[in-house]
C-alpha positions as a printed NumPy array, in Angstrom:
array([[ -1.554,   7.69 , -14.713],
       [  1.363,   5.538, -15.816],
       [  0.749,   2.112, -17.37 ],
       [  1.391,  -0.923, -15.194],
       [  4.32 ,  -3.187, -15.926],
       [  3.956,  -6.941, -16.476],
       [  5.607,  -7.54 , -13.092],
       [  3.173,  -5.221, -11.394],
       [  0.188,  -6.887, -13.062],
       [  1.45 , -10.331, -12.028],
       [  1.916,  -9.203,  -8.425],
       [ -1.567,  -7.703,  -8.33 ],
       [ -2.982, -10.944,  -9.744],
       [ -1.336, -12.759,  -6.829],
       [ -2.932, -10.342,  -4.368],
       [ -6.349, -10.797,  -6.002],
       [ -6.   , -14.593,  -5.967],
       [ -5.129, -14.603,  -2.241],
       [ -7.022, -11.701,  -0.656],
       [ -6.848, -13.127,   2.869],
       [ -3.079, -13.653,   2.876],
       [ -0.51 , -11.007,   3.774],
       [  2.448, -12.385,   1.834],
       [  1.33 , -11.396,  -1.704],
       [  0.472,  -7.915,  -0.427],
       [  3.855,  -7.54 ,   1.256],
       [  5.676,  -8.725,  -1.869],
       [  3.791,  -6.087,  -3.85 ],
       [  4.641,  -3.458,  -1.212],
       [  8.321,  -4.441,  -1.497],
       [  8.104,  -4.119,  -5.278],
       [  6.541,  -0.656,  -4.959],
       [  9.265,   0.409,  -2.545],
       [ 11.987,  -0.727,  -4.939],
       [ 10.488,   0.152,  -8.318],
       [  7.744,   2.689,  -7.604],
       [  8.29 ,   6.093,  -9.149],
       [  5.329,   8.173,  -8.007],
       [  4.003,   9.481,  -4.726],
       [  0.968,   7.257,  -5.299],
       [  3.262,   4.207,  -5.447],
       [  4.847,   5.209,  -2.144],
       [  1.476,   5.917,  -0.552],
       [  0.157,   2.537,  -1.723],
       [  3.21 ,   0.789,  -0.273],
       [  2.691,   2.549,   3.063],
       [ -1.037,   1.799,   3.024],
       [ -0.41 ,  -1.926,   2.484],
       [  2.062,  -2.081,   5.346],
       [ -0.156,  -0.034,   7.654],
       [ -3.154,  -2.297,   7.037],
       [ -1.202,  -5.398,   8.002],
       [ -0.755,  -7.295,  10.845],
       [ -4.412,  -7.106,  11.942],
       [ -7.525,  -4.997,  11.762],
       [ -7.169,  -4.257,  15.483],
       [ -3.88 ,  -2.549,  14.69 ],
       [ -5.671,   0.008,  12.499],
       [ -7.52 ,   1.234,  15.58 ],
       [ -4.248,   2.261,  17.247],
       [ -4.212,   6.041,  17.816],
       [ -0.864,   6.573,  16.062],
       [ -2.155,   4.817,  12.932],
       [ -5.378,   6.815,  12.903],
       [ -3.265,   9.953,  13.161],
       [ -1.046,   8.773,  10.299],
       [ -4.115,   8.139,   8.103],
       [ -5.56 ,  11.575,   8.879],
       [ -2.223,  13.222,   8.113],
       [ -1.69 ,  11.311,   4.832],
       [ -5.288,  10.965,   3.588],
       [ -5.051,  13.527,   0.782],
       [ -1.79 ,  12.007,  -0.43 ],
       [ -3.255,   8.496,  -0.281],
       [ -6.511,   9.412,  -2.008],
       [ -5.851,  12.527,  -4.098],
       [ -9.129,  12.282,  -6.001]])
């Protein structure tokens, strides 16, 4: 596992400080898309975006299918 950068730690602190808001999560997802280097970074970015706009959205059949297809990549352990 690679060490986190200061930017990454600051972004995660923003997410933790505002768990009910989408904006800090989306900023972190953007950062992962631009600066992520591992498949886990990409999977995390996708997971953040998939979990957004609402919990009802997660119940959509195409999203359930996406989760089933990508589960091992998202949670390798």
